[in-house]
Coordinates of C-alpha atoms and ligand atoms in Angstrom, one line a residue:
M4 CA 0.0 0.0 0.0
S5 CA 1.4 3.4 -0.9
S6 CA 2.1 5.7 2.0
L7 CA -0.4 8.4 2.8
P8 CA 0.3 12.0 1.6
P9 CA 1.3 14.4 4.4
L10 CA -1.5 16.4 6.0
P11 CA -1.6 20.1 5.1
A12 CA -0.1 22.4 7.8
S13 CA -3.4 24.1 8.3
V14 CA -7.0 24.2 7.0
D15 CA -9.9 26.4 7.7
H16 CA -12.0 23.6 9.0
L17 CA -11.1 20.2 10.4
V18 CA -13.9 17.6 10.5
V19 CA -13.4 14.5 12.7
G20 CA -15.3 11.4 11.5
A21 CA -16.6 10.4 8.1
G22 CA -20.0 9.0 9.1
F23 CA -23.4 10.5 8.2
A24 CA -22.4 13.7 10.2
G25 CA -18.9 14.3 8.9
L26 CA -19.9 13.6 5.3
C27 CA -22.8 16.0 5.7
A28 CA -20.5 18.7 7.0
A29 CA -18.1 18.2 4.2
I30 CA -20.8 18.5 1.6
K31 CA -22.5 21.5 3.1
L32 CA -19.2 23.4 3.7
T33 CA -18.3 22.8 0.1
E34 CA -21.7 24.1 -1.1
A35 CA -21.2 27.2 1.1
G36 CA -17.9 27.9 -0.7
E37 CA -15.8 26.7 2.3
A38 CA -13.5 24.4 0.3
D39 CA -10.5 24.5 2.6
F40 CA -11.3 21.7 5.0
L41 CA -10.1 18.2 5.8
V42 CA -12.0 15.2 7.1
V43 CA -10.0 12.8 9.2
E44 CA -11.3 9.4 9.9
K45 CA -9.7 6.6 11.9
G46 CA -11.4 3.8 9.8
D47 CA -10.8 2.9 6.2
D48 CA -14.0 4.2 4.7
V49 CA -16.9 6.5 5.1
G50 CA -20.0 5.3 6.9
G51 CA -19.2 5.4 10.6
T52 CA -21.6 3.2 12.6
W53 CA -22.9 1.8 9.3
R54 CA -19.4 0.8 8.3
D55 CA -18.7 -0.8 11.7
N56 CA -21.9 -2.7 12.4
T57 CA -21.8 -5.6 9.9
Y58 CA -23.4 -8.2 12.2
P59 CA -25.9 -10.6 10.5
G60 CA -29.4 -9.0 10.5
A61 CA -28.1 -5.4 10.9
A62 CA -30.7 -3.0 9.5
C63 CA -32.1 0.4 10.3
D64 CA -35.2 0.7 12.5
V65 CA -36.1 4.1 11.1
P66 CA -37.7 4.0 7.6
S67 CA -35.0 4.6 4.9
Q68 CA -36.9 7.3 3.1
L69 CA -36.4 9.4 6.2
Y70 CA -33.1 7.9 7.4
S71 CA -31.2 9.4 4.5
Y72 CA -30.1 12.9 3.5
S73 CA -32.9 15.3 2.4
F74 CA -30.5 16.5 -0.3
A75 CA -29.7 13.0 -1.6
P76 CA -33.0 11.1 -1.9
N77 CA -32.7 7.5 -3.0
P78 CA -35.6 6.0 -4.9
D79 CA -33.9 2.6 -5.0
W80 CA -34.2 1.5 -1.3
S81 CA -35.2 -2.1 -1.5
M82 CA -37.1 -2.2 1.8
S83 CA -38.9 0.3 4.0
F84 CA -36.3 -0.5 6.7
S85 CA -33.1 -1.1 4.7
P86 CA -30.4 -3.5 5.6
Q87 CA -26.9 -2.3 6.6
P88 CA -25.1 -3.1 3.4
E89 CA -27.6 -0.9 1.4
I90 CA -27.2 2.0 3.9
Q91 CA -23.4 1.7 3.7
A92 CA -23.5 1.6 -0.1
Y93 CA -25.8 4.7 -0.1
I94 CA -23.3 6.7 2.1
Q95 CA -20.4 5.6 -0.1
R96 CA -22.3 6.7 -3.3
V97 CA -23.3 10.1 -1.8
A98 CA -19.6 10.6 -0.8
R99 CA -18.4 9.7 -4.3
E100 CA -20.9 11.7 -6.2
S101 CA -20.6 14.8 -4.1
G102 CA -16.9 15.2 -5.1
V103 CA -15.6 15.8 -1.6
L104 CA -13.6 12.6 -1.1
D105 CA -10.3 14.2 -2.1
R106 CA -10.3 16.0 1.2
F107 CA -10.9 12.8 3.3
R108 CA -8.0 11.2 5.1
F109 CA -8.7 7.7 6.3
H110 CA -6.6 5.7 8.8
T111 CA -6.1 9.0 10.6
A112 CA -7.0 9.1 14.2
V113 CA -7.2 12.2 16.4
E114 CA -4.8 11.8 19.3
D115 CA -5.0 15.3 20.8
A116 CA -6.8 18.5 19.8
A117 CA -5.8 21.6 21.8
W118 CA -7.0 25.2 21.5
D119 CA -4.2 27.7 20.9
A120 CA -5.6 30.9 22.3
E121 CA -2.9 33.1 20.9
A122 CA -3.1 31.8 17.4
R123 CA -6.8 31.4 17.7
Q124 CA -6.6 28.0 16.2
W125 CA -7.0 24.3 17.0
V126 CA -3.8 22.4 17.0
V127 CA -4.7 18.8 16.2
R128 CA -2.2 16.0 16.5
T129 CA -3.3 12.9 14.5
S130 CA -1.8 9.6 13.8
A131 CA -0.7 11.0 10.4
G132 CA 0.8 14.3 11.7
E133 CA -0.3 17.7 13.0
V134 CA -2.8 20.0 11.4
R135 CA -4.0 23.5 12.5
A136 CA -7.6 24.6 11.9
Q137 CA -9.7 27.6 12.7
T138 CA -12.8 25.5 13.4
L139 CA -13.0 21.9 14.7
V140 CA -16.1 19.9 13.7
V141 CA -16.5 16.8 15.8
G142 CA -18.6 14.2 14.1
A143 CA -17.2 11.2 16.0
G144 CA -20.6 9.8 16.7
G145 CA -22.4 8.8 19.8
L146 CA -22.4 5.0 19.1
S147 CA -18.9 4.5 17.9
E148 CA -17.0 3.0 20.8
P149 CA -18.2 -0.4 21.9
K150 CA -18.8 -1.0 25.5
L151 CA -17.5 -4.3 26.8
P152 CA -19.2 -5.7 29.9
A153 CA -17.3 -5.7 33.1
I154 CA -17.9 -9.3 34.0
E155 CA -15.5 -11.3 36.3
G156 CA -13.3 -13.6 34.3
I157 CA -14.3 -12.4 30.8
E158 CA -10.6 -11.7 29.9
G159 CA -9.8 -15.4 30.6
F160 CA -12.4 -16.8 28.2
R161 CA -10.7 -19.1 25.8
G162 CA -13.3 -19.3 23.0
E163 CA -14.1 -16.7 20.4
L164 CA -15.3 -13.4 21.8
F165 CA -16.3 -10.3 20.0
H166 CA -18.6 -7.2 20.3
S167 CA -21.7 -6.9 18.0
A168 CA -20.1 -3.8 16.4
R169 CA -16.8 -5.6 15.7
W170 CA -18.3 -8.8 14.2
D171 CA -15.7 -11.4 13.4
H172 CA -16.8 -12.8 10.1
D173 CA -14.0 -15.4 10.2
V174 CA -15.8 -17.2 13.0
D175 CA -18.1 -19.9 11.7
L176 CA -21.1 -20.3 14.0
A177 CA -22.5 -23.4 12.4
G178 CA -23.2 -26.0 14.9
K179 CA -21.4 -24.1 17.7
R180 CA -22.6 -23.3 21.2
V181 CA -23.1 -19.5 21.1
A182 CA -24.0 -17.1 23.8
V183 CA -25.3 -13.5 23.2
I184 CA -25.1 -11.1 26.2
G185 CA -27.6 -8.3 25.9
T186 CA -31.1 -7.9 24.5
G187 CA -30.9 -4.3 23.0
A188 CA -31.4 -3.1 19.4
S189 CA -28.4 -4.9 18.2
A190 CA -29.0 -8.2 20.0
I191 CA -32.6 -8.6 18.8
Q192 CA -31.4 -8.4 15.2
I193 CA -28.5 -10.8 15.8
V194 CA -30.4 -13.5 17.7
P195 CA -32.7 -14.7 14.9
E196 CA -29.8 -14.9 12.5
V197 CA -27.5 -16.8 14.9
A198 CA -30.3 -19.1 15.9
K199 CA -30.6 -20.3 12.3
V200 CA -27.1 -21.7 12.3
A201 CA -25.9 -22.3 15.8
G202 CA -26.0 -25.7 17.4
H203 CA -27.3 -24.0 20.6
L204 CA -27.8 -20.4 21.5
D205 CA -28.0 -18.9 25.0
V206 CA -29.4 -15.4 25.2
Y207 CA -28.5 -13.6 28.4
Q208 CA -31.2 -11.0 29.2
R209 CA -30.7 -8.5 32.0
T210 CA -33.8 -6.4 31.2
A211 CA -36.5 -7.3 28.8
P212 CA -37.0 -4.8 25.9
W213 CA -40.3 -3.8 24.4
V214 CA -40.5 -5.1 20.9
I215 CA -43.2 -4.2 18.5
P216 CA -43.8 -5.7 15.0
R217 CA -41.6 -4.7 12.2
N218 CA -43.9 -3.4 9.4
D219 CA -41.3 -3.9 6.8
R220 CA -41.9 -4.5 3.2
R221 CA -40.1 -4.7 -0.1
Y222 CA -40.7 -1.9 -2.6
S223 CA -42.0 -3.1 -6.0
A224 CA -40.3 -2.1 -9.2
L225 CA -43.4 0.1 -10.0
E226 CA -43.1 2.0 -6.7
K227 CA -39.4 2.6 -7.2
A228 CA -40.1 3.9 -10.7
A229 CA -42.8 6.2 -9.4
L230 CA -40.5 7.5 -6.7
R231 CA -37.8 8.2 -9.3
H232 CA -39.9 9.8 -12.0
V233 CA -43.0 11.4 -10.4
P234 CA -42.0 14.9 -9.5
G235 CA -42.3 15.6 -5.8
L236 CA -43.5 12.1 -4.9
Q237 CA -40.5 11.0 -2.9
R238 CA -40.4 14.3 -1.0
L239 CA -44.1 13.9 -0.2
Y240 CA -43.6 10.3 0.9
R241 CA -40.7 11.4 3.2
T242 CA -42.7 14.2 4.6
G243 CA -45.6 11.8 5.4
I244 CA -43.2 9.5 7.3
Y245 CA -41.6 12.5 9.0
W246 CA -45.0 13.7 10.4
G247 CA -46.1 10.2 11.3
R248 CA -43.0 9.9 13.4
E249 CA -43.4 13.3 15.0
S250 CA -46.8 12.3 16.2
Y251 CA -45.1 9.9 18.6
V252 CA -43.4 12.8 20.4
P253 CA -46.1 13.6 23.0
A254 CA -46.1 10.0 24.2
F255 CA -42.4 10.1 24.8
T256 CA -42.1 13.6 26.2
M257 CA -45.3 14.4 28.0
A258 CA -47.8 11.7 28.5
P259 CA -46.4 8.1 28.4
K260 CA -49.8 6.7 29.0
I261 CA -51.0 7.6 25.5
A262 CA -48.5 5.0 24.2
F263 CA -50.9 2.2 25.2
P264 CA -51.6 1.1 21.6
A265 CA -47.9 0.5 21.2
K266 CA -47.8 -1.5 24.4
K267 CA -50.8 -3.6 23.2
M268 CA -49.0 -4.2 19.9
A269 CA -45.9 -5.3 21.8
L270 CA -47.8 -7.7 24.0
A271 CA -49.6 -9.2 21.0
N272 CA -46.1 -9.6 19.4
I273 CA -45.1 -11.7 22.4
A274 CA -48.3 -13.7 22.3
R275 CA -47.8 -14.3 18.6
G276 CA -44.2 -15.3 18.8
I277 CA -44.1 -17.3 22.0
P278 CA -46.5 -20.2 22.9
D279 CA -44.9 -21.0 26.3
P280 CA -46.4 -18.8 29.1
E281 CA -43.3 -19.1 31.3
L282 CA -41.1 -17.7 28.5
R283 CA -43.8 -15.1 27.7
A284 CA -43.6 -13.9 31.3
K285 CA -39.8 -13.7 31.1
V286 CA -39.8 -11.4 28.1
T287 CA -42.6 -9.1 29.3
P288 CA -41.0 -5.8 30.5
H289 CA -42.0 -4.2 33.8
Y290 CA -41.5 -0.6 32.9
E291 CA -43.2 1.9 30.6
I292 CA -42.9 1.4 26.9
G293 CA -40.5 4.0 25.4
C294 CA -38.4 4.2 28.6
K295 CA -35.7 2.2 26.7
R296 CA -35.6 2.4 22.9
I297 CA -38.7 0.6 21.4
L298 CA -37.4 -2.2 19.3
I299 CA -39.0 -3.6 16.1
S300 CA -38.9 -7.3 15.1
N301 CA -41.1 -10.0 13.8
T302 CA -38.4 -12.7 14.2
Y303 CA -37.0 -12.1 17.7
Y304 CA -39.7 -13.8 19.8
P305 CA -40.0 -16.8 17.5
A306 CA -36.3 -17.2 17.6
L307 CA -36.3 -17.3 21.5
A308 CA -39.0 -19.9 21.3
A309 CA -36.9 -22.2 19.0
D310 CA -35.7 -25.5 20.3
N311 CA -32.0 -24.7 20.1
V312 CA -32.4 -21.4 22.0
E313 CA -32.5 -20.7 25.7
L314 CA -33.3 -17.3 27.3
V315 CA -31.3 -17.0 30.4
T316 CA -32.6 -14.4 32.9
D317 CA -30.5 -15.4 35.9
R318 CA -27.7 -12.8 36.3
I319 CA -24.3 -13.6 35.1
A320 CA -21.9 -14.3 38.0
R321 CA -18.7 -14.8 36.0
V322 CA -17.2 -16.0 32.8
T323 CA -15.0 -19.1 32.9
A324 CA -12.4 -20.3 30.4
D325 CA -15.1 -22.0 28.4
G326 CA -18.5 -21.0 29.7
I327 CA -20.8 -18.6 31.6
V328 CA -21.8 -19.2 35.2
T329 CA -25.1 -17.6 36.4
T330 CA -25.8 -16.6 40.0
D331 CA -27.8 -19.8 40.5
G332 CA -24.6 -21.7 40.1
V333 CA -25.4 -23.2 36.7
E334 CA -22.5 -23.2 34.1
R335 CA -23.4 -23.2 30.4
P336 CA -20.6 -24.1 28.0
V337 CA -19.8 -21.5 25.3
D338 CA -17.7 -21.8 22.1
V339 CA -18.5 -18.2 20.8
L340 CA -19.4 -15.3 23.1
I341 CA -21.0 -12.3 21.4
V342 CA -21.3 -9.2 23.6
A343 CA -24.1 -7.0 22.3
T344 CA -23.7 -4.7 25.3
G345 CA -23.9 -1.3 23.6
F346 CA -21.6 1.7 23.4
H347 CA -20.0 4.5 25.4
T348 CA -22.7 7.1 25.1
T349 CA -22.6 9.2 28.2
D350 CA -18.8 9.2 28.4
L351 CA -17.9 9.9 24.7
P352 CA -14.3 8.7 24.1
I353 CA -13.5 11.7 21.8
T354 CA -13.9 14.1 24.7
D355 CA -10.7 12.7 26.3
H356 CA -8.8 13.9 23.3
V357 CA -10.1 17.5 23.0
R358 CA -8.6 20.2 25.3
G359 CA -10.2 23.6 25.6
R360 CA -9.2 27.1 26.6
D361 CA -7.8 26.2 30.1
G362 CA -6.1 23.0 29.0
R363 CA -8.7 20.7 30.5
T364 CA -10.2 18.0 28.4
M365 CA -13.8 18.1 27.4
A366 CA -14.3 14.9 29.5
E367 CA -13.0 16.8 32.5
V368 CA -15.3 19.8 31.8
F369 CA -18.2 17.5 31.4
A370 CA -17.3 15.7 34.6
Q371 CA -17.7 19.1 36.4
H372 CA -20.7 20.5 34.6
G373 CA -22.4 17.3 33.3
M374 CA -22.3 16.4 29.6
A375 CA -24.0 19.5 28.2
A376 CA -23.6 21.8 25.2
Y377 CA -25.3 24.9 23.9
K378 CA -28.0 23.7 21.4
G379 CA -26.3 20.3 21.5
T380 CA -23.5 21.7 19.4
T381 CA -21.1 24.2 21.0
V382 CA -19.4 24.1 24.4
P383 CA -18.1 26.9 26.6
D384 CA -14.3 26.9 26.9
F385 CA -14.1 25.1 23.5
P386 CA -14.0 28.0 21.0
N387 CA -14.8 27.4 17.4
L388 CA -15.8 23.8 18.1
F389 CA -19.0 22.2 16.7
M390 CA -20.1 18.9 18.0
L391 CA -22.4 17.0 15.6
V392 CA -24.7 14.5 17.4
G393 CA -23.6 16.3 20.6
P394 CA -25.2 16.1 24.0
N395 CA -29.1 15.8 24.1
T396 CA -29.5 15.5 20.3
G397 CA -30.4 11.8 20.2
L398 CA -33.9 10.6 19.4
G399 CA -36.2 7.8 20.4
H400 CA -38.6 8.2 17.5
S401 CA -37.1 9.6 14.3
S402 CA -34.1 10.0 12.1
M403 CA -30.7 11.2 13.4
V404 CA -29.9 12.4 9.9
F405 CA -32.5 15.1 10.4
M406 CA -30.8 16.3 13.5
I407 CA -27.4 16.1 11.8
E408 CA -28.6 18.3 8.9
S409 CA -30.0 20.8 11.5
Q410 CA -26.6 21.0 13.2
V411 CA -24.7 21.2 10.0
G412 CA -26.9 24.1 8.9
Y413 CA -26.1 25.9 12.2
L414 CA -22.4 25.2 11.7
V415 CA -22.4 26.6 8.1
D416 CA -24.3 29.7 9.3
A417 CA -21.8 30.2 12.1
V418 CA -18.9 30.0 9.6
R419 CA -20.7 32.5 7.4
T420 CA -21.3 34.8 10.3
M421 CA -17.6 34.7 11.3
R422 CA -16.6 35.5 7.7
I423 CA -19.0 38.5 7.4
N424 CA -18.0 40.0 10.7
S425 CA -14.4 39.0 10.6
Y426 CA -14.7 37.1 13.9
D427 CA -11.8 34.8 14.6
V428 CA -13.4 33.2 17.6
V429 CA -17.0 32.3 18.6
E430 CA -17.6 30.6 22.0
P431 CA -21.0 30.0 23.6
R432 CA -21.5 32.0 26.8
R433 CA -21.8 29.9 29.9
D434 CA -25.1 31.7 31.0
A435 CA -26.7 30.9 27.6
T436 CA -25.5 27.3 27.8
D437 CA -26.8 26.9 31.3
A438 CA -30.2 28.5 30.4
W439 CA -30.5 26.1 27.4
N440 CA -29.8 23.1 29.5
A441 CA -32.0 24.2 32.5
D442 CA -34.9 24.4 30.1
L443 CA -34.0 21.1 28.5
Q444 CA -33.7 19.3 31.9
R445 CA -36.9 20.8 33.1
R446 CA -38.7 19.3 30.0
M447 CA -36.8 16.0 30.6
G448 CA -38.6 15.6 34.0
R449 CA -41.8 14.7 32.2
T450 CA -40.4 12.3 29.7
V451 CA -40.9 8.5 29.7
W452 CA -37.1 8.2 29.7
N453 CA -36.9 9.7 33.1
T454 CA -40.1 8.6 34.6
G455 CA -40.7 5.2 33.0
G456 CA -39.1 3.1 35.6
C457 CA -36.1 1.7 33.7
S458 CA -32.4 2.4 33.5
S459 CA -30.9 2.9 30.1
W460 CA -27.9 4.2 28.2
Y461 CA -29.8 7.5 27.8
L462 CA -29.0 8.4 31.5
D463 CA -25.6 9.1 33.0
E464 CA -24.4 7.7 36.3
H465 CA -26.3 10.5 38.1
G466 CA -29.5 9.6 36.4
R467 CA -29.4 12.7 34.2
N468 CA -30.5 12.3 30.6
T469 CA -27.6 13.8 28.6
T470 CA -28.3 12.0 25.4
L471 CA -31.9 12.6 24.1
W472 CA -33.7 15.6 22.7
P473 CA -37.0 16.1 24.7
R474 CA -39.0 17.9 22.1
S475 CA -40.1 17.6 18.5
T476 CA -37.4 17.5 15.8
F477 CA -38.9 20.6 14.2
A478 CA -38.4 22.5 17.5
F479 CA -34.7 21.5 17.2
R480 CA -34.5 22.6 13.6
G481 CA -36.1 25.9 14.5
A482 CA -33.7 26.5 17.4
L483 CA -30.7 25.9 15.1
R484 CA -32.1 27.7 12.0
S485 CA -29.6 30.5 12.2
F486 CA -26.5 31.2 14.2
D487 CA -27.5 33.3 17.2
V488 CA -24.3 35.2 17.8
A489 CA -25.9 37.0 20.8
A490 CA -25.4 33.8 22.8
Y491 CA -21.7 33.9 22.0
R492 CA -18.6 35.6 23.1
V493 CA -16.7 36.7 20.0
E494 CA -13.2 37.8 19.3
G495 CA -12.5 40.0 16.3
P496 CA -9.6 39.7 14.0
A497 CA -6.2 39.6 15.7
P498 CA -4.9 43.2 16.2
A499 CA -2.3 44.2 13.6
P500 CA 1.3 44.0 15.0
E501 CA 2.3 47.1 16.9
P502 CA 4.5 49.4 14.9
P503 CA 8.2 49.4 16.1
T504 CA 8.6 52.1 18.8
Q505 CA 12.4 52.5 18.8
A506 CA 12.7 54.2 15.4
P507 CA 10.6 57.3 14.8
I508 CA 8.3 57.0 11.9
R509 CA 9.4 59.8 9.6
E510 CA 6.1 60.2 7.7
D511 CA 4.2 60.8 10.9
V512 CA 6.7 63.4 12.0
N513 CA 6.4 65.2 8.7
A514 CA 2.7 64.9 8.4
Ligands
N01_614 O1 -26.9 -1.5 22.9 P1 -27.9 -1.3 24.1 P2 -27.3 -1.9 21.4 N1 -24.4 -7.9 31.6 O2 -27.1 -0.4 25.0 C1 -27.1 -5.4 28.1 C2 -28.7 1.9 18.1 N2 -29.0 0.8 17.2 O3 -26.0 -2.1 20.7 O4 -31.0 -3.3 29.3 C3 -25.5 -8.2 31.0 O5 -29.2 -0.7 23.7 C4 -28.2 -4.4 28.4 O6 -29.0 -4.8 29.4 P3 -29.8 -3.6 30.2 C5 -29.9 2.3 18.9 O7 -29.9 3.7 19.1 C6 -29.8 1.1 16.2 O8 -28.2 -3.0 21.3 O9 -28.9 -2.5 30.4 N3 -26.1 -7.5 30.1 C7 -28.9 -4.4 27.0 O10 -29.8 -5.4 26.9 C8 -29.6 1.6 20.2 O11 -30.3 2.0 21.2 C9 -30.1 0.1 15.4 O12 -30.3 -4.3 31.5 C10 -25.6 -6.3 29.8 C11 -27.7 -4.6 26.0 O13 -26.7 -5.2 26.8 C12 -28.1 1.7 20.3 O14 -27.7 1.5 19.0 C13 -29.6 -1.2 15.5 C14 -24.4 -5.9 30.4 C15 -27.2 -3.3 25.5 O15 -28.2 -2.7 24.7 C16 -27.5 0.7 21.1 O16 -28.0 -0.6 20.9 C17 -28.7 -1.5 16.6 C18 -23.8 -6.7 31.4 N4 -22.7 -6.4 32.0 C19 -28.4 -0.4 17.4 N5 -24.1 -4.7 29.9 C20 -31.0 0.4 14.3 O17 -31.7 -0.4 13.8 C21 -25.1 -4.4 29.0 N6 -26.0 -5.4 29.0 C22 -30.9 1.8 13.7

């Protein structure tokens, strides 16, 4: 492989991450005439979470017509909820066709990003060298760093072990004794696929999820042709899905009880998929629907009911060299251990690598103030930094791509504002940030995520919801429609160098 070209010494904008967010930033900066940017990506391709999650059964649980860029509609989705390879191919195609890939550097990880207050720049050390940038756009993703379970003895396991987001395709599961730890969004897609091939599958459930039917279907050739050729049809279709999804917001954010039709659907899904009353009882959750992410599947419950599958609800005590022991003392042998235990969401790893005005890392600042940003995007003490998919921008009901496009619109308007006014620095005021988050947390108090009687990755170790957006997505879009410079401390252009004082300036004397 040829060696990578050196990084430029400086760029106007450095974007970290080449997933949906980083790619969107690259495209929109280019459209705004901001061509001097670089996207650094530690992986070998665009796609982010859709590049990394290649497990069997991986698919999106938001309809593809909505889970795609508004500016790059795709009439060729095969299904209403497309599988991972199709989503990854879509991101690759958009990247290729938008002509921005020449400014992407793969295999380039950010090791340290520090604000240089004198130069009014970010100094970013990467695995491929140093680069300076006026703005730093962090699109590192909220679901990028797998979380391994802290279970006694797991490091001594002698069989195959991997995380759902780092699937080892070299491991043949046919006829093996497989264990899956976790029953979240990833696990419920994995379990039906593994059950088809494994000799035996143990599914370790700590908390039962709510799972409603997956109303998926294949688009016919006629539908695809209509979406491609009938003017406005695809946009209309997308808009319909968007508003359908928005109609769920009150159930999540204000009155969880009105979600009872979804609860009925989920209970019917259990009854349909599982004949055994004991197993039905084990998979029936004891908290409000929506408190954890609502999952969709038609195949999960039938898979649990299959002869070669056991749902284990006793807690895991420890992992041995070749099995798992539960607290009731039973040891089940395991050849392949799959941990579908989620991601670092409330302790984003990138925040350990970004140091602000006073030299502290963003992780340290978040430890003091809680993970919080102004409008989910900018952070006091971290000038000219824009976080995409930042604190409290996640959703329980709709497409993250919509949120990303909202944030990128805000970023582009900020850059435009800086150019017009010759600002070198914009940094959100602490009071504006606190007010934004006080309002957000006040609204959070009524949501099902906080009141629904479950624990989830939405909440940090203090029980504070630092991940989800507690309002409609159009309220978010509205709040980020234009860059509100009044909420920012700004610094103008650096003052011109002082004229030398030793030698008199003759022209002045003679004037
Ligand atoms: O992770 P999760 P995920 N011992 O954190 C269990 C997105 N996504 O990868 O509920 C035993 O949801 C944990 O148990 P509990 C989506 O946003 C989207 O599945 O904490 N069990 C839980 O069951 C989703 O929300 C799609 O009691 C342990 C599971 O592991 C997010 O990714 C598809 C444990 C973790 O579930 C994360 O989903 C897939 C331990 N020590 C994912 N630690 C789409 O379709 C954890 N668990 C778009």
